[in-house]
Amino acid sequence: MSLSMYRLSIPAFVRGFGVLSAYLDKADAHAQASGLDPEILVQARLSPDMLPLAGQIQRASDTSKNAVVRLTGIEAPSFPDTETTFTELRQRIRNTLDFFSSVEPDQFEGSAAREITLKFGKMQATLTGEEYLLTFALPNFYFHLATAHGILRHQGVPVGKLDYLGPFG
Amino acid sequence: MSLSMYRLSIPAFVRGFGVLSAYLDKADAHAQASGLDPEILVQARLSPDMLPLAGQIQRASDTSKNAVVRLTGIEAPSFPDTETTFTELRQRIRNTLDFFSSVEPDQFEGSAAREITLKFGKMQATLTGEEYLLTFALPNFYFHLATAHGILRHQGVPVGKLDYLGPFG
């Protein structure tokens, strides 16, 4: 039994945005229940030079969207990073999911062997699509999910490991 | 082109422990340069009821080891969670990597369809090996890597995104 590039990317990304949506709901409810300004949570970060919660969601969106673009060669809408509220972050997630809904499995045909050149800071490398998805795009996507989780936990929002893992299966 | 269950698990885990080893080296160097008690870093956490750095590495070890055990049916050594120093955490990583070195790709034969029953808190589900690896084991493994990263950043240790992503390819 073998796994397709589509199966490894789009469903994982869709699941991840479900997790981020649940985080936003819990963060919103926590702010309302505790009288906390929601903007404090949206702008909360773990370190002064790390991205805040809004930035983690924006990067999760771009990382996953750009992975699909690089693997399939299709075009994607541009999402300017202007979100400053829970409502706007939810819309960013919906926009990203709408893009994924438009992608068909057969558009990933040949993507495992496709050459992808990656630049990150001073590093540059040419990878196959398979290497790129497994060693860059997926780990990077989960980084932003887990960091959003850590930011909310650090702020006292009652998210738990089951929120991160999402529904099984 | 298709991807095997072996390719999706063991190399990802081995890469991840390389990342965690690099984190320990940077944390150790930071403690020495700043005169900080290393135990403060080993025991640092993002929230009172989250696991500290040591716990993140112990869970990364168990999550990945148990994934291989569940997928292949082979036995693995038990690692008691007794590590309290950088040296002991490095040894835990080496022990985990030694186990992975003993696993052959053909031991994953049939693992994508293998039934795996998972219990987590109040939830229980029976998944195929493929679902289990993609929706539980890998996301969970990356959670512990990214949380270790967040803990160190929050403590001022100069780890960066390139440390998390590791060598490309």
mmCIF file of C-alpha atoms in Angstrom:
data_model
loop_
_atom_site.group_PDB
_atom_site.id
_atom_site.type_symbol
_atom_site.label_atom_id
_atom_site.label_comp_id
_atom_site.label_asym_id
_atom_site.label_seq_id
_atom_site.Cartn_x
_atom_site.Cartn_y
_atom_site.Cartn_z
ATOM 1 C CA MET A 1 0.000 0.000 0.000
ATOM 2 C CA SER A 2 1.399 3.350 -0.918
ATOM 3 C CA LEU A 3 0.596 6.934 -0.130
ATOM 4 C CA SER A 4 0.017 9.696 -2.610
ATOM 5 C CA MET A 5 1.392 13.206 -2.419
ATOM 6 C CA TYR A 6 -2.183 14.491 -2.343
ATOM 7 C CA ARG A 7 -3.093 12.286 0.615
ATOM 8 C CA LEU A 8 0.003 13.467 2.475
ATOM 9 C CA SER A 9 -0.640 17.164 2.019
ATOM 10 C CA ILE A 10 -4.197 18.450 1.517
ATOM 11 C CA PRO A 11 -5.963 16.319 4.189
ATOM 12 C CA ALA A 12 -3.184 17.074 6.696
ATOM 13 C CA PHE A 13 -3.497 20.794 6.020
ATOM 14 C CA VAL A 14 -7.303 20.715 6.227
ATOM 15 C CA ARG A 15 -7.082 18.884 9.573
ATOM 16 C CA GLY A 16 -4.566 21.441 10.809
ATOM 17 C CA PHE A 17 -6.815 24.382 10.023
ATOM 18 C CA GLY A 18 -9.603 22.606 11.896
ATOM 19 C CA VAL A 19 -7.260 22.540 14.884
ATOM 20 C CA LEU A 20 -6.412 26.237 14.493
ATOM 21 C CA SER A 21 -10.125 27.110 14.218
ATOM 22 C CA ALA A 22 -10.811 25.250 17.461
ATOM 23 C CA TYR A 23 -7.935 27.164 19.096
ATOM 24 C CA LEU A 24 -9.448 30.478 17.996
ATOM 25 C CA ASP A 25 -12.836 29.479 19.405
ATOM 26 C CA LYS A 26 -11.278 28.564 22.763
ATOM 27 C CA ALA A 27 -9.148 31.720 22.813
ATOM 28 C CA ASP A 28 -12.196 33.866 22.000
ATOM 29 C CA ALA A 29 -14.283 32.180 24.716
ATOM 30 C CA HIS A 30 -11.411 32.566 27.207
ATOM 31 C CA ALA A 31 -11.066 36.283 26.433
ATOM 32 C CA GLN A 32 -14.816 36.828 26.840
ATOM 33 C CA ALA A 33 -15.025 34.817 30.075
ATOM 34 C CA SER A 34 -12.007 36.504 31.654
ATOM 35 C CA GLY A 35 -12.564 40.041 30.357
ATOM 36 C CA LEU A 36 -9.213 39.910 28.548
ATOM 37 C CA ASP A 37 -8.757 42.110 25.482
ATOM 38 C CA PRO A 38 -8.774 39.612 22.574
ATOM 39 C CA GLU A 39 -6.025 41.603 20.889
ATOM 40 C CA ILE A 40 -3.656 40.582 23.677
ATOM 41 C CA LEU A 41 -4.110 36.953 22.652
ATOM 42 C CA VAL A 42 -3.926 37.696 18.922
ATOM 43 C CA GLN A 43 -0.615 39.498 19.491
ATOM 44 C CA ALA A 44 0.803 37.155 22.170
ATOM 45 C CA ARG A 45 4.158 35.518 21.462
ATOM 46 C CA LEU A 46 6.661 33.255 23.234
ATOM 47 C CA SER A 47 9.696 35.446 22.646
ATOM 48 C CA PRO A 48 10.057 39.071 21.483
ATOM 49 C CA ASP A 49 11.436 38.019 18.103
ATOM 50 C CA MET A 50 8.988 35.196 17.461
ATOM 51 C CA LEU A 51 5.737 35.690 15.574
ATOM 52 C CA PRO A 52 2.553 36.255 17.579
ATOM 53 C CA LEU A 53 -0.537 34.053 17.362
ATOM 54 C CA ALA A 54 -1.768 35.936 14.277
ATOM 55 C CA GLY A 55 1.600 35.379 12.585
ATOM 56 C CA GLN A 56 1.567 31.648 13.376
ATOM 57 C CA ILE A 57 -1.791 31.313 11.608
ATOM 58 C CA GLN A 58 -0.639 33.466 8.686
ATOM 59 C CA ARG A 59 2.510 31.355 8.265
ATOM 60 C CA ALA A 60 0.533 28.097 8.562
ATOM 61 C CA SER A 61 -1.660 29.453 5.763
ATOM 62 C CA ASP A 62 1.244 30.489 3.544
ATOM 63 C CA THR A 63 3.343 27.385 4.226
ATOM 64 C CA SER A 64 0.533 25.028 3.249
ATOM 65 C CA LYS A 65 -0.724 27.132 0.327
ATOM 66 C CA ASN A 66 2.790 27.547 -1.075
ATOM 67 C CA ALA A 67 3.460 23.831 -0.701
ATOM 68 C CA VAL A 68 0.458 23.069 -2.897
ATOM 69 C CA VAL A 69 1.528 25.732 -5.404
ATOM 70 C CA ARG A 70 5.085 24.389 -5.590
ATOM 71 C CA LEU A 71 4.003 20.771 -5.852
ATOM 72 C CA THR A 72 1.269 21.232 -8.447
ATOM 73 C CA GLY A 73 2.269 24.377 -10.334
ATOM 74 C CA ILE A 74 -1.235 25.832 -9.988
ATOM 75 C CA GLU A 75 -1.811 29.431 -8.988
ATOM 76 C CA ALA A 76 -3.172 30.462 -5.609
ATOM 77 C CA PRO A 77 -4.769 33.635 -4.309
ATOM 78 C CA SER A 78 -2.556 36.053 -2.373
ATOM 79 C CA PHE A 79 -3.457 36.626 1.272
ATOM 80 C CA PRO A 80 -1.973 39.845 2.672
ATOM 81 C CA ASP A 81 -1.069 39.443 6.342
ATOM 82 C CA THR A 82 -3.478 42.070 7.647
ATOM 83 C CA GLU A 83 -5.476 40.041 10.201
ATOM 84 C CA THR A 84 -5.685 41.595 13.674
ATOM 85 C CA THR A 85 -8.854 40.029 15.132
ATOM 86 C CA PHE A 86 -10.248 36.542 15.736
ATOM 87 C CA THR A 87 -12.894 37.232 13.064
ATOM 88 C CA GLU A 88 -10.253 38.132 10.490
ATOM 89 C CA LEU A 89 -8.101 35.131 11.400
ATOM 90 C CA ARG A 90 -11.134 32.843 10.969
ATOM 91 C CA GLN A 91 -11.672 34.381 7.528
ATOM 92 C CA ARG A 92 -8.017 33.751 6.632
ATOM 93 C CA ILE A 93 -8.503 30.103 7.560
ATOM 94 C CA ARG A 94 -11.695 29.904 5.470
ATOM 95 C CA ASN A 95 -9.935 31.495 2.492
ATOM 96 C CA THR A 96 -7.090 28.993 2.767
ATOM 97 C CA LEU A 97 -9.520 26.070 3.016
ATOM 98 C CA ASP A 98 -11.459 27.390 0.004
ATOM 99 C CA PHE A 99 -8.249 27.224 -2.005
ATOM 100 C CA PHE A 100 -7.610 23.625 -0.908
ATOM 101 C CA SER A 101 -11.178 22.699 -1.897
ATOM 102 C CA SER A 102 -10.399 23.802 -5.433
ATOM 103 C CA VAL A 103 -7.464 21.374 -5.777
ATOM 104 C CA GLU A 104 -7.991 17.905 -7.279
ATOM 105 C CA PRO A 105 -5.838 14.868 -6.444
ATOM 106 C CA ASP A 106 -4.766 14.422 -10.079
ATOM 107 C CA GLN A 107 -3.124 17.857 -10.017
ATOM 108 C CA PHE A 108 -0.449 16.246 -7.810
ATOM 109 C CA GLU A 109 0.490 13.848 -10.609
ATOM 110 C CA GLY A 110 4.288 13.814 -10.904
ATOM 111 C CA SER A 111 4.745 16.065 -7.887
ATOM 112 C CA ALA A 112 6.889 13.590 -5.915
ATOM 113 C CA ALA A 113 9.685 13.858 -8.491
ATOM 114 C CA ARG A 114 9.168 17.531 -9.361
ATOM 115 C CA GLU A 115 12.256 19.705 -8.677
ATOM 116 C CA ILE A 116 11.698 22.382 -6.075
ATOM 117 C CA THR A 117 14.267 25.040 -5.271
ATOM 118 C CA LEU A 118 14.011 26.344 -1.783
ATOM 119 C CA LYS A 119 15.565 29.431 -0.273
ATOM 120 C CA PHE A 120 15.495 30.028 3.438
ATOM 121 C CA GLY A 121 17.767 32.629 4.917
ATOM 122 C CA LYS A 122 21.274 31.832 3.703
ATOM 123 C CA MET A 123 20.385 28.282 2.675
ATOM 124 C CA GLN A 124 19.347 27.202 -0.772
ATOM 125 C CA ALA A 125 18.686 23.692 -1.981
ATOM 126 C CA THR A 126 16.982 21.860 -4.801
ATOM 127 C CA LEU A 127 14.798 19.046 -3.543
ATOM 128 C CA THR A 128 12.392 16.604 -5.081
ATOM 129 C CA GLY A 129 8.744 17.302 -4.307
ATOM 130 C CA GLU A 130 8.748 14.300 -1.993
ATOM 131 C CA GLU A 131 11.751 15.530 0.000
ATOM 132 C CA TYR A 132 10.283 19.024 0.109
ATOM 133 C CA LEU A 133 6.917 17.864 1.456
ATOM 134 C CA LEU A 134 8.341 15.456 4.033
ATOM 135 C CA THR A 135 11.321 17.422 5.306
ATOM 136 C CA PHE A 136 10.197 21.032 4.923
ATOM 137 C CA ALA A 137 6.513 21.724 4.280
ATOM 138 C CA LEU A 138 4.889 19.309 6.740
ATOM 139 C CA PRO A 139 7.327 19.890 9.642
ATOM 140 C CA ASN A 140 7.030 23.643 9.076
ATOM 141 C CA PHE A 141 3.224 23.479 9.061
ATOM 142 C CA TYR A 142 3.157 21.522 12.335
ATOM 143 C CA PHE A 143 5.652 23.980 13.822
ATOM 144 C CA HIS A 144 3.130 26.796 13.440
ATOM 145 C CA LEU A 145 0.272 24.701 14.862
ATOM 146 C CA ALA A 146 2.282 23.655 17.908
ATOM 147 C CA THR A 147 3.600 27.175 18.439
ATOM 148 C CA ALA A 148 0.037 28.563 18.324
ATOM 149 C CA HIS A 149 -0.777 25.922 20.943
ATOM 150 C CA GLY A 150 2.193 26.943 23.089
ATOM 151 C CA ILE A 151 1.299 30.639 22.862
ATOM 152 C CA LEU A 152 -2.267 29.960 24.024
ATOM 153 C CA ARG A 153 -1.162 27.630 26.833
ATOM 154 C CA HIS A 154 1.361 30.225 27.953
ATOM 155 C CA GLN A 155 -1.492 32.784 28.068
ATOM 156 C CA GLY A 156 -3.660 30.478 30.176
ATOM 157 C CA VAL A 157 -6.121 29.500 27.442
ATOM 158 C CA PRO A 158 -7.373 25.992 28.268
ATOM 159 C CA VAL A 159 -6.388 24.213 25.076
ATOM 160 C CA GLY A 160 -5.177 20.644 25.474
ATOM 161 C CA LYS A 161 -3.347 17.943 23.616
ATOM 162 C CA LEU A 162 -6.608 16.522 22.273
ATOM 163 C CA ASP A 163 -7.314 19.885 20.618
ATOM 164 C CA TYR A 164 -3.969 19.646 18.836
ATOM 165 C CA LEU A 165 -4.441 16.039 17.784
ATOM 166 C CA GLY A 166 -7.988 16.748 16.600
ATOM 167 C CA PRO A 167 -10.467 13.977 15.778
ATOM 168 C CA PHE A 168 -8.649 10.684 15.268
ATOM 169 C CA GLY A 169 -8.578 9.002 11.899
ATOM 170 C CA MET B 1 5.609 7.603 -7.338
ATOM 171 C CA SER B 2 4.465 6.409 -3.975
ATOM 172 C CA LEU B 3 5.765 6.663 -0.468
ATOM 173 C CA SER B 4 6.324 3.807 1.907
ATOM 174 C CA MET B 5 5.379 3.726 5.556
ATOM 175 C CA TYR B 6 9.060 3.236 6.384
ATOM 176 C CA ARG B 7 10.073 6.334 4.406
ATOM 177 C CA LEU B 8 7.377 8.354 6.174
ATOM 178 C CA SER B 9 8.388 7.371 9.674
ATOM 179 C CA ILE B 10 11.980 6.337 10.449
ATOM 180 C CA PRO B 11 13.818 9.039 8.417
ATOM 181 C CA ALA B 12 11.461 11.720 9.794
ATOM 182 C CA PHE B 13 12.104 10.560 13.350
ATOM 183 C CA VAL B 14 15.874 10.352 12.814
ATOM 184 C CA ARG B 15 15.868 13.902 11.408
ATOM 185 C CA GLY B 16 13.823 15.074 14.385
ATOM 186 C CA PHE B 17 16.285 13.698 16.913
ATOM 187 C CA GLY B 18 19.059 15.447 15.022
ATOM 188 C CA VAL B 19 17.120 18.675 15.578
ATOM 189 C CA LEU B 20 16.650 17.911 19.283
ATOM 190 C CA SER B 21 20.370 17.128 19.646
ATOM 191 C CA ALA B 22 21.232 20.487 18.093
ATOM 192 C CA TYR B 23 18.818 22.169 20.523
ATOM 193 C CA LEU B 24 20.548 20.508 23.474
ATOM 194 C CA ASP B 25 23.955 21.652 22.218
ATOM 195 C CA LYS B 26 22.733 25.252 21.888
ATOM 196 C CA ALA B 27 20.988 25.144 25.265
ATOM 197 C CA ASP B 28 24.107 23.746 26.912
ATOM 198 C CA ALA B 29 26.330 26.399 25.301
ATOM 199 C CA HIS B 30 23.852 29.120 26.309
ATOM 200 C CA ALA B 31 23.832 27.917 29.929
ATOM 201 C CA GLN B 32 27.626 27.855 30.048
ATOM 202 C CA ALA B 33 28.017 31.271 28.402
ATOM 203 C CA SER B 34 25.429 32.947 30.607
ATOM 204 C CA GLY B 35 26.201 31.153 33.869
ATOM 205 C CA LEU B 36 22.650 29.767 33.960
ATOM 206 C CA ASP B 37 22.059 26.512 35.849
ATOM 207 C CA PRO B 38 21.452 23.953 33.067
ATOM 208 C CA GLU B 39 18.756 22.342 35.206
ATOM 209 C CA ILE B 40 16.655 25.492 34.799
ATOM 210 C CA LEU B 41 16.574 24.876 31.039
ATOM 211 C CA VAL B 42 15.999 21.125 31.387
ATOM 212 C CA GLN B 43 13.016 21.833 33.643
ATOM 213 C CA ALA B 44 11.687 24.929 31.801
ATOM 214 C CA ARG B 45 8.096 24.809 30.534
ATOM 215 C CA LEU B 46 5.604 27.115 28.798
ATOM 216 C CA SER B 47 2.791 26.584 31.274
ATOM 217 C CA PRO B 48 2.676 25.039 34.764
ATOM 218 C CA ASP B 49 0.768 21.977 33.514
ATOM 219 C CA MET B 50 2.810 21.423 30.362
ATOM 220 C CA LEU B 51 5.837 19.151 30.249
ATOM 221 C CA PRO B 52 9.292 20.707 30.629
ATOM 222 C CA LEU B 53 12.058 20.427 28.040
ATOM 223 C CA ALA B 54 13.087 17.019 29.420
ATOM 224 C CA GLY B 55 9.497 15.801 29.088
ATOM 225 C CA GLN B 56 9.213 17.030 25.503
ATOM 226 C CA ILE B 57 12.274 14.960 24.560
ATOM 227 C CA GLN B 58 11.030 11.938 26.513
ATOM 228 C CA ARG B 59 7.626 12.138 24.761
ATOM 229 C CA ALA B 60 9.246 12.611 21.346
ATOM 230 C CA SER B 61 11.228 9.440 22.093
ATOM 231 C CA ASP B 62 8.194 7.447 23.225
ATOM 232 C CA THR B 63 5.861 8.733 20.504
ATOM 233 C CA SER B 64 8.245 7.754 17.736
ATOM 234 C CA LYS B 65 9.355 4.481 19.319
ATOM 235 C CA ASN B 66 5.770 3.427 20.012
ATOM 236 C CA ALA B 67 4.731 4.336 16.477
ATOM 237 C CA VAL B 68 7.333 1.927 15.114
ATOM 238 C CA VAL B 69 6.261 -0.751 17.596
ATOM 239 C CA ARG B 70 2.577 -0.373 16.691
ATOM 240 C CA LEU B 71 3.218 -0.306 12.964
ATOM 241 C CA THR B 72 5.638 -3.226 12.793
ATOM 242 C CA GLY B 73 4.773 -5.372 15.806
ATOM 243 C CA ILE B 74 8.426 -5.585 16.828
ATOM 244 C CA GLU B 75 9.536 -5.111 20.410
ATOM 245 C CA ALA B 76 11.395 -2.073 21.630
ATOM 246 C CA PRO B 77 13.489 -1.364 24.704
ATOM 247 C CA SER B 78 11.827 0.490 27.573
ATOM 248 C CA PHE B 79 13.232 3.905 28.432
ATOM 249 C CA PRO B 80 12.306 5.057 31.956
ATOM 250 C CA ASP B 81 11.817 8.840 32.075
ATOM 251 C CA THR B 82 14.650 9.531 34.507
ATOM 252 C CA GLU B 83 16.712 12.077 32.543
ATOM 253 C CA THR B 84 17.518 15.287 34.433
ATOM 254 C CA THR B 85 20.650 16.581 32.652
ATOM 255 C CA PHE B 86 21.710 17.455 29.114
ATOM 256 C CA THR B 87 24.059 14.448 29.165
ATOM 257 C CA GLU B 88 21.249 12.079 30.105
ATOM 258 C CA LEU B 89 18.902 13.589 27.500
ATOM 259 C CA ARG B 90 21.584 13.101 24.830
ATOM 260 C CA GLN B 91 21.860 9.470 25.904
ATOM 261 C CA ARG B 92 18.069 9.060 25.638
ATOM 262 C CA ILE B 93 18.257 10.375 22.080
ATOM 263 C CA ARG B 94 21.120 7.980 21.259
ATOM 264 C CA ASN B 95 19.196 5.045 22.718
ATOM 265 C CA THR B 96 16.143 5.931 20.640
ATOM 266 C CA LEU B 97 18.240 6.276 17.479
ATOM 267 C CA ASP B 98 19.924 2.932 18.205
ATOM 268 C CA PHE B 99 16.483 1.325 18.222
ATOM 269 C CA PHE B 100 15.588 2.915 14.876
ATOM 270 C CA SER B 101 18.881 1.680 13.400
ATOM 271 C CA SER B 102 17.800 -1.869 14.193
ATOM 272 C CA VAL B 103 14.594 -1.588 12.130
ATOM 273 C CA GLU B 104 14.545 -2.686 8.489
ATOM 274 C CA PRO B 105 12.199 -1.262 5.839
ATOM 275 C CA ASP B 106 10.626 -4.664 5.151
ATOM 276 C CA GLN B 107 9.400 -4.846 8.740
ATOM 277 C CA PHE B 108 6.857 -2.164 7.749
ATOM 278 C CA GLU B 109 5.309 -4.539 5.205
ATOM 279 C CA GLY B 110 1.532 -4.407 5.592
ATOM 280 C CA SER B 111 1.708 -1.636 8.199
ATOM 281 C CA ALA B 112 -0.443 0.856 6.240
ATOM 282 C CA ALA B 113 -3.491 -1.399 6.585
ATOM 283 C CA ARG B 114 -2.676 -2.771 10.050
ATOM 284 C CA GLU B 115 -5.395 -2.031 12.647
ATOM 285 C CA ILE B 116 -4.214 0.131 15.502
ATOM 286 C CA THR B 117 -6.349 0.891 18.549
ATOM 287 C CA LEU B 118 -5.517 4.140 20.157
ATOM 288 C CA LYS B 119 -6.499 5.435 23.580
ATOM 289 C CA PHE B 120 -5.883 8.996 24.523
ATOM 290 C CA GLY B 121 -7.668 10.379 27.563
ATOM 291 C CA LYS B 122 -11.356 9.641 27.091
ATOM 292 C CA MET B 123 -11.016 8.993 23.368
ATOM 293 C CA GLN B 124 -10.565 5.610 21.781
ATOM 294 C CA ALA B 125 -10.456 4.785 18.103
ATOM 295 C CA THR B 126 -9.322 2.042 15.793
ATOM 296 C CA LEU B 127 -7.338 3.386 12.869
ATOM 297 C CA THR B 128 -5.415 1.899 9.997
ATOM 298 C CA GLY B 129 -1.661 2.173 10.315
ATOM 299 C CA GLU B 130 -1.694 4.826 7.607
ATOM 300 C CA GLU B 131 -4.266 6.976 9.409
ATOM 301 C CA TYR B 132 -2.422 6.483 12.677
ATOM 302 C CA LEU B 133 0.948 7.577 11.273
ATOM 303 C CA LEU B 134 -0.400 10.584 9.355
ATOM 304 C CA THR B 135 -2.974 11.932 11.804
ATOM 305 C CA PHE B 136 -1.503 10.969 15.169
ATOM 306 C CA ALA B 137 2.114 9.840 15.327
ATOM 307 C CA LEU B 138 3.765 12.382 13.014
ATOM 308 C CA PRO B 139 1.791 15.453 14.207
ATOM 309 C CA ASN B 140 2.423 14.393 17.805
ATOM 310 C CA PHE B 141 6.142 13.970 17.167
ATOM 311 C CA TYR B 142 6.406 17.433 15.604
ATOM 312 C CA PHE B 143 4.416 18.880 18.505
ATOM 313 C CA HIS B 144 7.165 17.869 20.917
ATOM 314 C CA LEU B 145 9.925 19.210 18.654
ATOM 315 C CA ALA B 146 8.208 22.567 18.205
ATOM 316 C CA THR B 147 7.362 22.799 21.903
ATOM 317 C CA ALA B 148 11.006 22.118 22.811
ATOM 318 C CA HIS B 149 11.854 24.936 20.395
ATOM 319 C CA GLY B 150 9.299 27.262 22.011
ATOM 320 C CA ILE B 151 10.566 26.479 25.516
ATOM 321 C CA LEU B 152 14.151 27.315 24.532
ATOM 322 C CA ARG B 153 13.158 30.503 22.686
ATOM 323 C CA HIS B 154 11.100 31.561 25.673
ATOM 324 C CA GLN B 155 14.204 31.043 27.855
ATOM 325 C CA GLY B 156 16.339 33.162 25.554
ATOM 326 C CA VAL B 157 18.321 30.319 23.971
ATOM 327 C CA PRO B 158 19.285 31.432 20.440
ATOM 328 C CA VAL B 159 17.697 28.603 18.459
ATOM 329 C CA GLY B 160 16.159 29.581 15.135
ATOM 330 C CA LYS B 161 13.826 28.274 12.491
ATOM 331 C CA LEU B 162 16.730 26.761 10.544
ATOM 332 C CA ASP B 163 17.596 24.645 13.589
ATOM 333 C CA TYR B 164 14.037 23.282 13.579
ATOM 334 C CA LEU B 165 13.983 22.638 9.854
ATOM 335 C CA GLY B 166 17.404 20.993 9.971
ATOM 336 C CA PRO B 167 19.433 20.248 6.846
ATOM 337 C CA PHE B 168 17.236 20.361 3.753
ATOM 338 C CA GLY B 169 16.582 17.242 1.716
#
